[in-house]
mmCIF file of C-alpha atoms in Angstrom:
data_model
loop_
_atom_site.group_PDB
_atom_site.id
_atom_site.type_symbol
_atom_site.label_atom_id
_atom_site.label_comp_id
_atom_site.label_asym_id
_atom_site.label_seq_id
_atom_site.Cartn_x
_atom_site.Cartn_y
_atom_site.Cartn_z
ATOM 1 C CA UNK A 1 3.939 6.280 35.356
ATOM 2 C CA UNK A 2 5.335 9.537 36.723
ATOM 3 C CA UNK A 3 8.570 11.186 35.599
ATOM 4 C CA UNK A 4 10.148 13.828 37.817
ATOM 5 C CA UNK A 5 12.663 16.540 36.944
ATOM 6 C CA UNK A 6 14.145 18.783 39.615
ATOM 7 C CA UNK A 7 15.570 22.250 39.049
ATOM 8 C CA UNK A 8 16.602 25.312 41.008
ATOM 9 C CA UNK A 9 19.669 24.054 42.808
ATOM 10 C CA UNK A 10 22.866 26.036 43.001
ATOM 11 C CA UNK A 11 25.420 27.743 45.196
ATOM 12 C CA UNK A 12 24.203 30.104 47.901
ATOM 13 C CA UNK A 13 25.733 31.749 50.926
ATOM 14 C CA UNK A 14 24.705 30.751 54.408
ATOM 15 C CA UNK A 15 21.566 32.600 55.404
ATOM 16 C CA UNK A 16 20.389 32.814 51.826
ATOM 17 C CA UNK A 17 17.399 31.285 50.068
ATOM 18 C CA UNK A 18 16.675 28.950 47.178
ATOM 19 C CA UNK A 19 13.516 27.485 45.714
ATOM 20 C CA UNK A 20 13.618 24.033 44.185
ATOM 21 C CA UNK A 21 11.046 22.906 41.662
ATOM 22 C CA UNK A 22 10.049 19.426 40.629
ATOM 23 C CA UNK A 23 8.114 19.089 37.398
ATOM 24 C CA UNK A 24 6.137 15.909 36.980
ATOM 25 C CA UNK A 25 4.799 14.282 33.864
ATOM 26 C CA UNK A 26 1.920 11.877 33.894
ATOM 27 C CA UNK A 27 -1.792 12.263 34.166
ATOM 28 C CA UNK A 28 -2.001 11.001 37.756
ATOM 29 C CA UNK A 29 0.296 13.528 39.409
ATOM 30 C CA UNK A 30 -2.503 14.916 41.547
ATOM 31 C CA UNK A 31 -3.128 11.507 43.105
ATOM 32 C CA UNK A 32 0.436 11.143 44.368
ATOM 33 C CA UNK A 33 1.843 12.515 47.554
ATOM 34 C CA UNK A 34 5.179 14.201 46.993
ATOM 35 C CA UNK A 35 8.331 14.311 49.032
ATOM 36 C CA UNK A 36 11.748 15.898 49.062
ATOM 37 C CA UNK A 37 14.797 13.991 50.242
ATOM 38 C CA UNK A 38 18.459 14.930 50.347
ATOM 39 C CA UNK A 39 21.754 13.113 50.397
ATOM 40 C CA UNK A 40 25.031 14.624 51.494
ATOM 41 C CA UNK A 41 28.385 13.039 50.582
ATOM 42 C CA UNK A 42 29.062 9.988 52.707
ATOM 43 C CA UNK A 43 25.622 10.082 54.286
ATOM 44 C CA UNK A 44 22.387 8.217 53.773
ATOM 45 C CA UNK A 45 19.477 9.768 51.945
ATOM 46 C CA UNK A 46 17.257 11.550 54.438
ATOM 47 C CA UNK A 47 13.697 12.793 54.441
ATOM 48 C CA UNK A 48 13.221 16.559 54.218
ATOM 49 C CA UNK A 49 9.542 17.316 53.578
ATOM 50 C CA UNK A 50 6.351 15.852 52.143
ATOM 51 C CA UNK A 51 2.925 17.027 51.060
ATOM 52 C CA UNK A 52 -0.188 14.890 50.712
ATOM 53 C CA UNK A 53 -1.990 14.451 47.436
ATOM 54 C CA UNK A 54 -5.468 15.406 48.560
ATOM 55 C CA UNK A 55 -5.552 17.915 51.408
ATOM 56 C CA UNK A 56 -2.096 19.418 51.228
ATOM 57 C CA UNK A 57 -0.949 18.390 54.678
ATOM 58 C CA UNK A 58 2.751 18.898 55.096
ATOM 59 C CA UNK A 59 5.449 17.091 57.021
ATOM 60 C CA UNK A 60 8.992 18.217 57.774
ATOM 61 C CA UNK A 61 12.065 16.837 59.373
ATOM 62 C CA UNK A 62 12.904 18.734 62.539
ATOM 63 C CA UNK A 63 16.072 20.314 61.195
ATOM 64 C CA UNK A 64 14.211 22.271 58.489
ATOM 65 C CA UNK A 65 11.021 23.245 60.314
ATOM 66 C CA UNK A 66 10.484 26.977 60.149
ATOM 67 C CA UNK A 67 13.030 27.348 57.336
ATOM 68 C CA UNK A 68 11.690 25.189 54.490
ATOM 69 C CA UNK A 69 8.227 25.153 52.936
ATOM 70 C CA UNK A 70 6.865 22.483 50.618
ATOM 71 C CA UNK A 71 3.985 23.280 48.303
ATOM 72 C CA UNK A 72 2.401 21.914 45.160
ATOM 73 C CA UNK A 73 0.506 23.208 42.168
ATOM 74 C CA UNK A 74 -1.489 20.354 40.686
ATOM 75 C CA UNK A 75 -2.522 22.468 37.702
ATOM 76 C CA UNK A 76 1.164 22.833 36.804
ATOM 77 C CA UNK A 77 2.165 19.318 37.900
ATOM 78 C CA UNK A 78 4.856 20.888 40.040
ATOM 79 C CA UNK A 79 5.999 20.631 43.632
ATOM 80 C CA UNK A 80 8.227 23.239 45.247
ATOM 81 C CA UNK A 81 10.625 23.420 48.140
ATOM 82 C CA UNK A 82 11.265 26.946 49.362
ATOM 83 C CA UNK A 83 14.408 27.033 51.465
ATOM 84 C CA UNK A 84 15.461 29.973 53.582
ATOM 85 C CA UNK A 85 18.036 30.660 56.287
ATOM 86 C CA UNK A 86 20.182 28.048 54.614
ATOM 87 C CA UNK A 87 23.027 26.505 56.553
ATOM 88 C CA UNK A 88 26.177 24.715 55.451
ATOM 89 C CA UNK A 89 24.674 21.460 56.718
ATOM 90 C CA UNK A 90 21.869 21.814 54.165
ATOM 91 C CA UNK A 91 24.414 21.101 51.428
ATOM 92 C CA UNK A 92 23.317 17.971 49.581
ATOM 93 C CA UNK A 93 21.779 16.603 46.425
ATOM 94 C CA UNK A 94 18.034 17.147 46.714
ATOM 95 C CA UNK A 95 15.605 14.647 45.215
ATOM 96 C CA UNK A 96 11.888 14.837 44.733
ATOM 97 C CA UNK A 97 9.833 11.684 44.861
ATOM 98 C CA UNK A 98 6.263 10.542 44.374
ATOM 99 C CA UNK A 99 4.267 7.970 46.303
ATOM 100 C CA UNK A 100 0.715 6.702 46.280
ATOM 101 C CA UNK A 101 -1.631 7.652 49.088
ATOM 102 C CA UNK A 102 -1.213 6.074 52.475
ATOM 103 C CA UNK A 103 1.784 4.501 54.202
ATOM 104 C CA UNK A 104 4.605 6.554 55.634
ATOM 105 C CA UNK A 105 5.750 9.890 54.320
ATOM 106 C CA UNK A 106 9.259 9.818 55.724
ATOM 107 C CA UNK A 107 10.499 6.450 54.492
ATOM 108 C CA UNK A 108 12.283 6.509 51.143
ATOM 109 C CA UNK A 109 11.252 2.951 50.263
ATOM 110 C CA UNK A 110 7.555 3.854 49.975
ATOM 111 C CA UNK A 111 8.227 6.328 47.182
ATOM 112 C CA UNK A 112 7.794 4.806 43.734
ATOM 113 C CA UNK A 113 9.246 7.493 41.484
ATOM 114 C CA UNK A 114 12.359 9.624 41.862
ATOM 115 C CA UNK A 115 13.935 12.522 40.075
ATOM 116 C CA UNK A 116 17.609 12.693 39.147
ATOM 117 C CA UNK A 117 18.446 15.197 41.868
ATOM 118 C CA UNK A 118 19.690 18.767 41.989
ATOM 119 C CA UNK A 119 22.759 19.968 43.878
ATOM 120 C CA UNK A 120 22.411 22.554 46.624
ATOM 121 C CA UNK A 121 25.635 23.951 48.029
ATOM 122 C CA UNK A 122 25.624 26.380 50.949
ATOM 123 C CA UNK A 123 28.876 28.198 51.590
ATOM 124 C CA UNK A 124 29.666 29.310 55.113
#
């Protein structure tokens, strides 16, 4: 069992930066790959970034490449999403999620555990 709690959301001006954190509980955090998803009003939840459990490989959706960085600290049971050069279209509720090894990294249905979400609002 893994419980996830996101933090770090807020209101920021376009071009600004935010870092989201996702604290996980559970002894097996290090064996789960972690992902960040986001959902804007009226839109489907979309993949943002993921990081593997073992070798730290990262994956990003095209719209955030070069602006967002996902990282994890297994000693602190925490995964981060550093966001820079934020745009109005990045406004959404951001969710972290955990999945076992293997399978896809971009499909929401393969993730077993989800946080409650944190709001990110970018003003233009």
